[in-house]
């Protein structure tokens, strides 16, 4: 205890004794003592523990004794939150999250006097697993369903959210220091707890040490959530781990958002938004005080997310007359309360996936919702509890006003193309239910996807887990389940058998959806139409393979083969390859899609791989950091680019990026093969090199409309 405080305490005792003797009154003595004690309590120096002022040995406040103690979120709809900025969920209060460190540089270690912190002790300061309302957890499934449990456990669904045990943390926390946008971060690990030391946003003279308690993601990237010490509220570490390259990158670099967005702790986002789909049976439990006591049935997307609560299923099979040996009976199966999406109608089956993979909003977010979560259960009608939003849904106008968007299109374009097609990942159900194969046929998610790898599937389990595609859906067999293959041969495709142009997916499910730093197949089945795609500001399927051809070239072929009317194109669109136009003068959304396709194997087969590098170098210093990362990956797939591992977002300056791009371009120009390319539509003129004036003119015409895609 501080010496000055002991001295003041002794002085206070002396004053109390003096007053008692002076006035010869016990009442005076007691009154003075009480006042002194109160003053000493205020002045007493407090040791700040790793989770602020609440002792690790004491649990947070107990759960409300009745639902009425929870805060109603009736006026804060899911659809509004999902499109809000990070700081529009919960007011940031990150100073409660960690140890306060005396002024120093971010490279210094916290004091050795810091109390030991363990993941077990931190449990009281993060969301926890509390299955209720018939949920029992996936561990209850393993004894009877070992194979299904094993394939689920190997999927990325199971590891979507995890407790931050060092064994599952993919990022390097071995005393790694990174500076980004003036902020310093040091990742470290002690006693099995990963933490981040950085500057206190409320007092730059101090450092904070934020203990990481949870992770989200294990496939493409991993996000880290730290304890705040305010009940179970967690915040997000502003850097994320890019699993493909092992890099730390700013969170905003991983998403297609306009430049200039600063880092944020995203306080409460997991409690309020992410947990809705990245856990099973989320119960937000926001208290009337504004704090969070978030519970979930299970972290990750578990068995019961798709099959429904398991308690009744366990009880059903616990009865002696209903042993597992009797399950072959159709009558017994019909009475089993568990749900198998494969046995549902196309509508109910798709809705199981649609509860997360859609633009969706619970119809009620009242106190019952806060305490028990949403009431949709697999096999029930999703529309009874949720609204699935389309571009023309009137609810978006309310969202626009709430979030103060300048106009409705700006909000809608974050999720949809102008014609209503979904343009971002994670919303595949919207695409499915707008597809003719669903509307006019029996197509469901399970027409292509296996959520458990079949025993006959010989692929390595991680290969299956990548997209969870069934073996029958790896090629055209997915479509010939319904369509007669004899009617859709070369006379239909006009491409050689077994070529990438004869792949149904490439024409009818092109990669026009964006997410996770890549292009993803659209889940709205459609047919190529240059005019419709051009009007929607969306790259068309033909030119996403034939990157080296013009829009006019594709439109003419569609006219000749299928009588699809060509659109009116300007002289540039008729004479310069579509991909170059998308890369140079189009908005950030089209640049990202085109940049990814330049590294796509099927596109390189169709249009070669010797000419793309000069145009990708122009994106190495793009205003959008996500586009730089995509361009770098595509460059690495091209001849002469494999060693291009330059950091394009975190530690490099614009001048350094431009210099690296120039070096790449000069190397390409010196190659013999480059000098042999004579293709004006590609702006490559053989020995003369690149048509620089035309290229600069295209870049000068760039559409700088801000693009923010809400993955």
XYZ file of C-alpha atoms in Angstrom:
711
model
C 0.000 0.000 0.000
C 1.309 3.534 -0.799
C 3.251 5.276 2.013
C 1.300 8.514 1.575
C -1.983 6.705 2.186
C -0.690 5.100 5.424
C 0.439 8.517 6.640
C -2.976 10.049 5.909
C -4.701 7.147 7.696
C -2.573 7.649 10.841
C -3.274 11.372 10.753
C -7.021 10.723 10.406
C -7.000 8.446 13.459
C -5.164 11.110 15.452
C -7.692 13.781 14.429
C -10.628 11.564 15.464
C -9.084 10.886 18.874
C -8.313 14.579 19.349
C -11.873 15.634 18.517
C -13.328 12.995 20.846
C -11.153 14.196 23.750
C -11.590 17.905 22.936
C -15.394 17.730 22.974
C -15.546 14.835 25.455
C -18.185 13.203 23.274
C -18.370 9.684 21.930
C -20.857 10.868 19.316
C -18.384 13.387 17.955
C -15.676 10.730 17.944
C -17.867 8.222 16.067
C -19.120 10.852 13.555
C -15.607 11.985 12.795
C -14.480 8.381 12.427
C -17.254 7.616 9.927
C -16.393 10.675 7.842
C -12.711 9.775 7.872
C -13.390 6.193 6.857
C -15.550 7.367 3.945
C -12.828 9.732 2.771
C -10.177 7.025 3.105
C -12.309 4.626 1.058
C -12.393 7.133 -1.778
C -8.680 7.877 -1.578
C -7.538 4.264 -1.170
C -5.207 3.289 -4.090
C -6.527 0.291 -6.010
C -4.527 -2.386 -7.741
C -5.909 -2.787 -11.252
C -6.151 -6.442 -12.170
C -6.004 -7.805 -15.742
C -9.752 -7.449 -16.148
C -10.172 -3.970 -14.700
C -11.757 -3.484 -11.298
C -13.805 -6.645 -10.921
C -11.946 -9.419 -9.102
C -11.229 -12.539 -11.113
C -12.251 -14.574 -8.107
C -15.755 -13.073 -8.155
C -18.235 -14.009 -10.849
C -20.112 -11.290 -12.740
C -23.514 -10.215 -11.559
C -25.916 -13.108 -11.480
C -28.318 -13.582 -14.339
C -31.543 -11.608 -14.047
C -34.077 -13.372 -11.894
C -36.824 -12.578 -14.351
C -37.040 -11.702 -18.006
C -38.202 -8.184 -17.176
C -34.705 -7.302 -15.979
C -33.407 -7.673 -19.530
C -33.391 -4.754 -21.941
C -35.830 -4.980 -24.820
C -34.370 -4.621 -28.312
C -37.722 -4.360 -30.047
C -36.661 -1.154 -31.777
C -33.205 -2.401 -32.788
C -33.781 -4.841 -35.594
C -31.247 -7.368 -36.844
C -31.447 -6.019 -40.373
C -30.479 -2.563 -39.172
C -27.580 -3.750 -37.060
C -26.103 -5.905 -39.793
C -25.628 -2.820 -41.961
C -24.486 -0.495 -39.202
C -21.023 0.821 -38.660
C -18.955 -0.903 -35.953
C -19.588 1.777 -33.361
C -23.359 1.765 -33.764
C -23.916 -1.384 -31.752
C -22.638 -0.683 -28.234
C -20.863 2.418 -26.994
C -17.143 1.567 -26.797
C -15.796 1.382 -23.264
C -12.512 -0.452 -23.867
C -10.788 0.948 -20.775
C -12.471 -1.748 -18.705
C -10.863 -4.468 -20.732
C -7.386 -4.888 -19.455
C -4.382 -4.075 -17.365
C -3.357 -0.426 -17.280
C 0.352 -0.124 -17.996
C 2.407 3.000 -17.120
C 3.319 5.279 -20.053
C 5.789 3.516 -22.297
C 6.225 2.228 -25.791
C 4.078 -0.622 -27.005
C 7.155 -2.786 -27.109
C 7.518 -2.839 -23.318
C 6.173 -5.647 -21.200
C 3.539 -5.064 -18.498
C 4.854 -5.122 -14.943
C 5.947 -8.486 -13.577
C 3.609 -7.751 -10.651
C 0.591 -8.299 -12.912
C -1.495 -11.115 -11.381
C -1.517 -14.376 -13.278
C -4.462 -14.702 -15.657
C -5.707 -17.984 -17.070
C -8.391 -18.889 -19.570
C -10.301 -20.587 -16.764
C -10.370 -17.380 -14.728
C -11.325 -15.355 -17.799
C -14.406 -17.499 -18.405
C -16.530 -15.208 -16.245
C -15.706 -12.314 -18.567
C -16.799 -13.827 -21.881
C -19.935 -15.424 -23.343
C -20.445 -18.984 -22.099
C -22.157 -22.148 -23.260
C -25.438 -22.715 -21.422
C -27.734 -24.981 -23.471
C -31.385 -24.515 -22.544
C -34.848 -25.056 -24.019
C -34.088 -28.623 -25.068
C -30.587 -28.000 -26.474
C -28.008 -30.460 -25.150
C -24.793 -29.833 -27.103
C -22.952 -31.835 -29.768
C -21.118 -34.039 -27.262
C -24.428 -35.817 -26.694
C -24.395 -36.962 -30.340
C -21.003 -38.618 -30.598
C -21.768 -41.992 -29.001
C -24.578 -42.903 -31.389
C -23.416 -40.956 -34.444
C -19.599 -41.145 -34.388
C -19.060 -40.770 -38.149
C -21.393 -37.821 -38.551
C -19.918 -36.206 -35.477
C -16.389 -36.687 -36.816
C -17.136 -35.092 -40.194
C -18.943 -32.216 -38.503
C -15.975 -31.706 -36.179
C -13.682 -31.555 -39.228
C -15.837 -28.877 -40.851
C -15.360 -25.148 -40.513
C -18.876 -24.898 -39.117
C -17.724 -26.547 -35.909
C -14.809 -24.147 -35.410
C -16.612 -20.932 -36.330
C -16.324 -19.640 -32.758
C -13.956 -21.153 -30.198
C -12.461 -20.403 -26.813
C -9.000 -18.972 -27.476
C -6.952 -21.951 -26.377
C -3.385 -21.622 -27.744
C -3.845 -24.886 -29.651
C -6.539 -23.390 -31.888
C -5.135 -19.857 -32.175
C -3.650 -19.539 -35.676
C -2.034 -16.111 -35.325
C 1.525 -15.611 -34.079
C 1.459 -14.296 -30.505
C 5.154 -14.872 -29.884
C 6.118 -11.271 -29.040
C 5.166 -9.946 -32.476
C 4.937 -6.151 -32.864
C 3.047 -4.374 -35.652
C 2.412 -0.683 -36.306
C -0.549 0.332 -38.456
C -2.056 3.783 -39.015
C -0.094 5.131 -36.075
C -1.331 2.418 -33.707
C 1.118 -0.012 -32.150
C 0.196 -3.584 -31.289
C 2.230 -6.253 -29.560
C 0.924 -9.824 -29.568
C 2.177 -11.983 -26.729
C 1.286 -15.100 -24.750
C 1.714 -15.850 -21.061
C 0.401 -18.759 -19.021
C -1.603 -20.039 -21.975
C -3.384 -16.715 -22.539
C -2.856 -14.710 -25.720
C -3.066 -10.966 -25.287
C -2.472 -7.718 -27.147
C -0.669 -4.706 -25.738
C -1.676 -1.449 -27.394
C -2.354 2.208 -26.668
C -5.378 3.077 -24.581
C -7.727 4.919 -26.980
C -9.020 7.044 -24.096
C -5.586 7.918 -22.697
C -2.706 7.690 -25.206
C -0.200 8.006 -22.368
C -1.116 4.532 -21.178
C -0.972 1.036 -22.592
C -3.598 -1.643 -22.242
C -3.108 -5.398 -22.163
C -6.210 -7.067 -23.622
C -6.539 -10.830 -22.942
C -7.916 -12.767 -25.917
C -10.758 -15.060 -24.847
C -12.482 -16.148 -28.087
C -11.810 -16.577 -31.797
C -14.057 -16.476 -34.847
C -13.059 -18.253 -38.047
C -10.547 -20.941 -38.908
C -10.804 -21.287 -42.692
C -9.766 -18.082 -44.447
C -9.045 -15.767 -41.540
C -9.268 -15.668 -37.778
C -10.648 -12.837 -35.646
C -9.782 -12.375 -31.968
C -12.105 -11.161 -29.207
C -10.819 -9.808 -25.898
C -12.463 -9.614 -22.486
C -13.497 -6.158 -21.300
C -14.325 -6.925 -17.681
C -17.816 -5.491 -18.149
C -19.903 -8.596 -17.566
C -19.549 -10.768 -20.700
C -18.979 -7.942 -23.178
C -16.148 -8.676 -25.624
C -14.316 -6.426 -28.066
C -12.491 -7.172 -31.295
C -8.739 -6.920 -31.756
C -8.327 -4.534 -34.748
C -5.854 -6.868 -36.500
C -6.906 -10.237 -37.900
C -4.895 -13.246 -39.008
C -4.943 -14.070 -42.710
C -4.638 -17.848 -42.676
C -3.540 -18.232 -46.297
C -0.356 -16.206 -45.850
C 0.123 -16.189 -42.074
C -0.031 -12.391 -42.012
C -1.520 -9.957 -39.545
C -3.625 -7.416 -41.414
C -5.952 -4.632 -40.244
C -9.548 -5.812 -40.012
C -10.677 -3.183 -42.527
C -8.168 -4.556 -45.054
C -10.008 -7.882 -45.119
C -13.261 -6.298 -46.284
C -14.144 -4.229 -49.315
C -14.679 -0.878 -47.642
C -13.668 2.665 -48.648
C -10.211 3.878 -47.614
C -9.721 5.975 -44.511
C -11.611 3.826 -41.996
C -9.664 3.768 -38.743
C -9.311 0.782 -36.449
C -12.020 0.045 -33.907
C -12.474 -2.307 -30.979
C -15.998 -3.154 -32.230
C -17.233 -3.368 -28.658
C -20.220 -5.677 -28.313
C -20.416 -6.724 -31.945
C -20.022 -10.429 -31.166
C -22.584 -10.256 -28.358
C -25.096 -8.379 -30.492
C -24.542 -9.485 -34.098
C -21.903 -12.127 -34.879
C -23.173 -14.586 -32.283
C -26.490 -14.821 -34.102
C -24.970 -17.057 -36.788
C -21.514 -17.901 -35.445
C -22.899 -19.819 -32.498
C -25.861 -22.084 -31.787
C -28.825 -20.901 -29.715
C -27.521 -17.401 -29.070
C -29.153 -15.596 -26.143
C -27.903 -12.031 -26.181
C -29.113 -11.224 -22.655
C -28.488 -7.508 -22.722
C -29.265 -6.272 -19.239
C -31.291 -3.234 -18.322
C -28.004 -1.656 -17.210
C -26.744 -1.878 -20.794
C -24.256 -4.626 -19.965
C -24.177 -8.054 -21.610
C -24.532 -11.477 -20.008
C -24.462 -13.378 -23.294
C -25.093 -17.143 -23.265
C -25.097 -19.599 -26.163
C -26.126 -23.212 -26.424
C -22.803 -23.988 -28.084
C -20.002 -22.098 -29.769
C -19.822 -22.614 -33.516
C -22.533 -24.015 -35.766
C -23.306 -27.290 -34.056
C -25.489 -30.341 -34.725
C -28.577 -28.748 -33.198
C -28.362 -25.677 -35.438
C -29.452 -27.922 -38.332
C -31.223 -30.813 -36.592
C -33.003 -28.938 -33.809
C -32.796 -29.376 -30.024
C -31.718 -32.899 -29.074
C -33.235 -33.465 -25.637
C -36.446 -35.055 -26.912
C -34.449 -37.173 -29.366
C -32.317 -38.522 -26.526
C -35.376 -39.226 -24.405
C -37.090 -40.974 -27.323
C -34.185 -43.388 -27.784
C -33.659 -43.855 -24.072
C -36.925 -45.762 -23.854
C -36.229 -49.518 -23.890
C -38.656 -50.271 -26.697
C -37.011 -47.728 -28.941
C -33.422 -48.884 -29.085
C -31.092 -47.898 -31.888
C -31.613 -51.337 -33.446
C -35.220 -50.371 -34.129
C -34.358 -47.195 -36.050
C -34.729 -48.977 -39.350
C -38.460 -48.897 -38.886
C -40.046 -46.114 -40.916
C -42.669 -45.788 -38.219
C -40.057 -45.301 -35.530
C -38.225 -42.705 -37.636
C -41.432 -40.807 -38.255
C -41.969 -40.510 -34.516
C -38.386 -39.469 -33.776
C -38.503 -35.755 -32.817
C -35.079 -34.978 -34.340
C -35.049 -33.273 -37.753
C -33.062 -34.409 -40.798
C -33.020 -31.596 -43.389
C -32.612 -34.202 -46.156
C -36.082 -35.528 -45.344
C -37.800 -32.145 -45.439
C -39.583 -30.482 -48.340
C -37.497 -28.188 -50.530
C -38.953 -25.152 -48.758
C -38.308 -26.354 -45.207
C -34.927 -27.861 -46.101
C -33.655 -24.615 -47.618
C -34.910 -22.651 -44.646
C -32.623 -24.583 -42.315
C -29.651 -22.993 -44.100
C -31.548 -19.767 -44.656
C -31.722 -19.042 -40.929
C -28.128 -17.821 -41.307
C -27.254 -17.718 -45.024
C -29.632 -14.909 -45.981
C -30.487 -11.273 -45.488
C -32.748 -11.989 -42.556
C -34.371 -10.232 -39.637
C -36.191 -11.695 -36.616
C -39.755 -10.439 -36.502
C -39.595 -9.963 -32.742
C -36.603 -8.896 -30.647
C -38.301 -8.447 -27.319
C -37.422 -9.548 -23.801
C -38.245 -13.153 -24.637
C -35.792 -12.966 -27.545
C -33.067 -11.602 -25.268
C -33.533 -14.389 -22.717
C -34.198 -17.388 -24.991
C -33.020 -16.382 -28.475
C -35.094 -16.664 -31.625
C -37.757 -19.336 -31.729
C -37.097 -20.788 -35.194
C -36.401 -24.506 -35.095
C -35.349 -26.667 -38.081
C -38.379 -28.179 -39.778
C -40.614 -25.255 -38.854
C -41.599 -22.385 -41.153
C -38.819 -19.790 -41.043
C -41.208 -17.058 -42.163
C -43.171 -17.387 -38.923
C -40.263 -15.998 -36.915
C -38.108 -14.182 -39.480
C -38.380 -11.950 -42.524
C -36.070 -12.679 -45.459
C -35.325 -9.340 -47.089
C -34.960 -8.679 -50.812
C -33.800 -5.499 -52.498
C -37.382 -4.259 -52.785
C -38.323 -5.041 -49.169
C -39.959 -1.920 -47.677
C -38.176 -2.464 -44.348
C -34.943 -1.114 -45.850
C -36.344 2.417 -45.835
C -36.584 2.286 -42.053
C -33.005 1.030 -41.905
C -31.849 3.848 -44.181
C -33.374 6.453 -41.879
C -32.036 4.785 -38.733
C -28.481 4.618 -40.081
C -28.691 7.992 -41.837
C -27.776 6.791 -45.322
C -27.959 9.594 -47.924
C -30.182 7.503 -50.182
C -31.677 4.034 -50.355
C -29.510 2.782 -53.240
C -26.327 3.417 -51.266
C -27.593 1.087 -48.552
C -28.964 -1.554 -50.918
C -25.839 -1.664 -53.082
C -23.877 -2.961 -50.097
C -25.721 -6.275 -50.414
C -27.446 -6.444 -53.814
C -26.679 -5.617 -57.418
C -29.082 -3.049 -58.894
C -31.246 -5.819 -60.385
C -31.697 -7.467 -56.975
C -29.144 -10.280 -57.284
C -27.110 -10.896 -54.131
C -23.529 -9.644 -54.463
C -21.978 -10.663 -51.113
C -21.113 -13.957 -49.468
C -23.114 -15.497 -46.646
C -26.478 -14.726 -48.296
C -26.745 -17.792 -50.525
C -30.309 -18.629 -49.509
C -31.501 -15.394 -51.121
C -29.928 -16.539 -54.369
C -31.408 -20.030 -54.101
C -35.022 -18.929 -53.659
C -34.741 -16.547 -56.634
C -33.442 -19.331 -58.901
C -35.622 -21.025 -61.534
C -34.303 -24.425 -60.427
C -35.869 -23.773 -57.020
C -38.959 -21.916 -58.177
C -39.800 -24.416 -60.920
C -38.035 -27.511 -59.616
C -36.932 -29.230 -56.425
C -33.478 -27.741 -55.974
C -32.289 -27.259 -52.385
C -28.942 -26.583 -50.732
C -28.527 -30.362 -50.346
C -28.730 -30.806 -54.124
C -25.062 -29.841 -54.138
C -23.818 -29.785 -50.548
C -23.157 -32.620 -48.093
C -22.998 -31.374 -44.518
C -21.439 -34.721 -43.547
C -18.863 -36.303 -45.827
C -20.243 -39.497 -47.290
C -18.395 -42.711 -46.424
C -17.879 -43.385 -50.146
C -16.198 -40.013 -50.712
C -12.481 -40.693 -51.204
C -11.334 -37.065 -51.005
C -9.252 -35.945 -48.016
C -11.647 -34.609 -45.418
C -10.167 -31.106 -45.561
C -10.780 -31.006 -49.306
C -14.418 -31.873 -48.713
C -14.645 -29.324 -45.893
C -13.501 -26.491 -48.170
C -16.972 -26.082 -49.710
C -18.764 -29.146 -48.311
C -19.708 -30.124 -51.846
C -20.883 -33.655 -52.449
C -18.945 -35.712 -54.998
C -21.903 -35.605 -57.379
C -21.694 -31.803 -57.403
C -18.068 -31.479 -58.425
C -18.956 -31.349 -62.113
C -22.041 -31.288 -64.331
C -23.609 -34.200 -62.471
C -25.078 -31.635 -60.114
C -27.227 -30.325 -62.953
C -27.943 -33.591 -64.720
C -29.765 -34.822 -61.624
C -32.692 -32.983 -63.228
C -31.575 -31.868 -66.690
C -31.136 -34.376 -69.516
C -27.442 -34.455 -70.375
C -28.290 -35.343 -73.985
C -30.005 -31.990 -74.408
C -27.126 -30.044 -72.948
C -24.137 -31.284 -74.903
C -21.912 -29.304 -77.237
C -24.881 -28.088 -79.278
C -25.992 -26.247 -76.167
C -22.645 -25.185 -74.694
C -20.817 -24.460 -77.998
C -17.654 -25.479 -76.139
C -15.570 -28.619 -76.364
C -16.620 -31.494 -74.071
C -14.809 -31.516 -70.723
C -13.552 -27.959 -71.300
C -14.038 -25.221 -68.721
C -16.600 -23.726 -71.109
C -18.709 -26.884 -70.850
C -18.852 -26.622 -67.069
C -22.447 -25.666 -66.218
C -21.313 -23.741 -63.149
C -19.112 -21.368 -65.139
C -22.007 -20.134 -67.242
C -24.923 -20.371 -64.824
C -23.223 -19.792 -61.452
C -20.318 -17.446 -62.286
C -18.146 -15.961 -59.555
C -19.976 -12.648 -59.268
C -20.465 -12.752 -55.494
C -17.773 -11.151 -53.343
C -16.534 -12.146 -49.912
C -13.518 -13.333 -47.932
C -11.077 -11.541 -50.246
C -12.227 -13.504 -53.277
C -14.985 -14.005 -55.805
C -17.565 -16.692 -54.992
C -20.079 -18.444 -57.203
C -23.441 -16.769 -57.392
C -26.126 -18.990 -55.883
C -28.814 -17.479 -58.060
C -28.952 -19.692 -61.146
C -28.948 -17.466 -64.230
C -27.993 -17.459 -67.901
C -25.307 -15.254 -69.477
C -26.635 -11.966 -70.820
C -24.127 -9.194 -71.466
C -26.834 -6.539 -71.605
C -28.480 -7.429 -68.283
C -25.167 -7.815 -66.491
C -23.843 -4.574 -67.964
C -26.927 -2.689 -66.766
C -26.490 -4.175 -63.277
C -22.790 -3.175 -63.168
C -21.910 -6.834 -62.831
C -19.217 -8.739 -64.769
C -20.764 -11.315 -67.083
C -20.014 -15.038 -67.115
C -18.525 -15.107 -70.633
C -15.906 -12.436 -70.006
C -15.000 -13.838 -66.593
C -13.501 -16.810 -68.451
C -12.629 -14.986 -71.669
C -10.802 -12.185 -69.904
C -8.992 -11.303 -73.103
C -12.141 -10.584 -75.122
C -14.396 -7.553 -75.387
C -17.973 -7.166 -74.242
C -18.959 -6.880 -77.904
C -17.284 -10.218 -78.671
C -19.303 -11.985 -75.954
C -22.547 -10.234 -76.880
C -22.157 -11.233 -80.538
C -21.654 -14.889 -79.637
C -24.684 -14.934 -77.334
C -26.709 -13.374 -80.129
C -25.550 -15.981 -82.653
C -26.014 -18.966 -80.353
C -29.059 -18.074 -78.246
C -30.677 -15.021 -79.871
C -29.869 -12.877 -76.847
C -30.074 -9.248 -77.920
C -26.740 -7.401 -77.713
C -26.646 -4.193 -75.669
C -25.569 -0.791 -76.911
C -21.897 -0.402 -76.053
C -19.566 2.572 -76.217
C -16.453 2.487 -78.461
C -14.188 1.484 -75.557
C -16.410 -1.445 -74.575
C -16.398 -2.615 -78.187
C -12.646 -2.462 -78.639
C -10.916 -3.141 -75.293
C -11.085 -6.382 -73.307
C -13.823 -6.310 -70.683
C -11.502 -7.364 -67.864
C -9.190 -4.417 -68.499
C -12.139 -2.039 -68.390
C -13.301 -3.572 -65.102
C -9.797 -3.293 -63.642
C -9.243 0.310 -64.650
C -12.315 2.483 -65.007
C -14.933 0.541 -63.035
C -15.830 0.799 -59.347
C -14.102 -1.109 -56.553
C -16.610 -3.963 -56.611
C -15.917 -4.807 -60.254
C -12.166 -4.267 -59.803
C -12.115 -6.832 -56.995
C -14.040 -9.429 -59.024
C -11.860 -8.926 -62.114
C -8.620 -9.020 -60.133
C -9.563 -12.363 -58.569
C -10.446 -13.878 -61.944
C -7.030 -13.015 -63.349
C -5.669 -15.584 -60.914
C -8.458 -18.122 -61.500
C -7.266 -21.332 -63.140
C -10.290 -21.684 -65.465
C -9.882 -18.136 -66.766
C -6.178 -18.675 -67.368
C -6.986 -21.837 -69.330
C -9.464 -19.928 -71.499
C -7.475 -16.747 -72.023
C -3.844 -17.527 -71.246
C -1.669 -16.263 -68.420
C 1.075 -14.264 -70.136
C -0.626 -10.858 -70.445
C -2.392 -10.083 -67.146
C 0.531 -9.008 -64.967
C 0.910 -5.389 -66.224
C -2.699 -4.610 -65.347
C -2.559 -6.237 -61.937
C 0.495 -4.156 -61.043
C -1.749 -1.103 -61.375
C -3.753 -2.441 -58.415
C -0.809 -2.962 -56.067
C -1.381 0.598 -54.826
C -5.187 0.636 -55.184
C -7.061 2.845 -52.735
C -8.894 -0.250 -51.450
C -6.602 -2.442 -49.374
C -8.650 -5.586 -50.063
C -8.075 -5.111 -53.802
C -4.320 -4.890 -53.215
C -4.396 -8.233 -51.399
C -6.468 -9.860 -54.162
C -4.183 -8.457 -56.873
C -1.102 -9.745 -55.048
C -2.550 -13.261 -54.880
C -3.372 -13.232 -58.597
C 0.099 -11.923 -59.448
C 1.587 -14.884 -57.575
C -0.310 -17.267 -59.874
C 1.240 -15.786 -63.025
C 4.610 -16.431 -64.680
C 7.220 -14.250 -63.008
C 5.030 -13.397 -60.014
C 5.405 -16.370 -57.700
C 7.889 -14.582 -55.437
C 5.821 -11.422 -55.054
C 5.168 -11.592 -51.301
C 5.485 -7.874 -50.643
C 3.355 -6.488 -47.775
C 0.813 -4.325 -49.594
C -1.253 -3.119 -46.621
C 0.456 -3.007 -43.236
C 4.052 -1.827 -43.418
C 4.441 -0.359 -46.909
C 3.964 3.214 -48.118
C 2.317 4.253 -51.359
C 5.703 5.130 -52.861
C 7.100 1.721 -51.924
C 4.121 -0.063 -53.470
C 4.412 1.923 -56.677
C 8.111 1.141 -56.871
C 7.439 -2.596 -56.464
C 4.757 -2.417 -59.142
C 7.128 -0.656 -61.507
C 9.793 -3.303 -60.932
C 7.278 -6.045 -61.742
C 6.189 -4.248 -64.903
C 9.759 -3.700 -66.083
C 10.556 -7.362 -65.517
C 7.511 -8.347 -67.572
C 8.409 -5.963 -70.409
C 11.867 -7.497 -70.682
C 10.577 -11.017 -71.226
C 10.726 -12.358 -74.776
C 7.176 -13.712 -74.624
C 5.795 -10.311 -73.658
C 7.286 -8.729 -76.762
C 5.552 -11.312 -78.924
C 2.047 -10.363 -77.778
C 0.400 -8.140 -80.372
C -3.178 -7.591 -79.213
C -4.604 -4.054 -79.318
C -7.728 -5.144 -77.390
C -5.356 -5.957 -74.506
C -3.469 -2.673 -74.953
C -0.328 -4.743 -75.628
C 1.516 -3.769 -78.804
C 4.412 -6.215 -79.151
C 7.802 -4.494 -79.219
C 6.130 -1.168 -78.429
C 4.980 -2.506 -75.072
C 1.870 -1.192 -73.329
C -0.434 1.420 -74.887
C 0.212 3.708 -71.934
C -1.909 6.635 -73.107
C -4.983 4.461 -73.506
C -4.360 2.823 -70.152
C -4.023 6.170 -68.380
C -7.182 7.426 -70.052
C -9.116 4.467 -68.681
C -7.755 5.000 -65.166
C -8.622 8.708 -65.373
C -12.251 7.687 -66.074
C -12.426 5.484 -62.989
C -15.700 5.318 -61.102
C -14.769 6.540 -57.617
C -18.205 5.945 -56.120
C -17.496 4.615 -52.590
C -18.129 0.871 -52.384
C -18.778 -0.915 -49.111
C -19.844 -4.546 -49.360
C -21.648 -5.948 -46.340
C -20.411 -9.543 -46.162
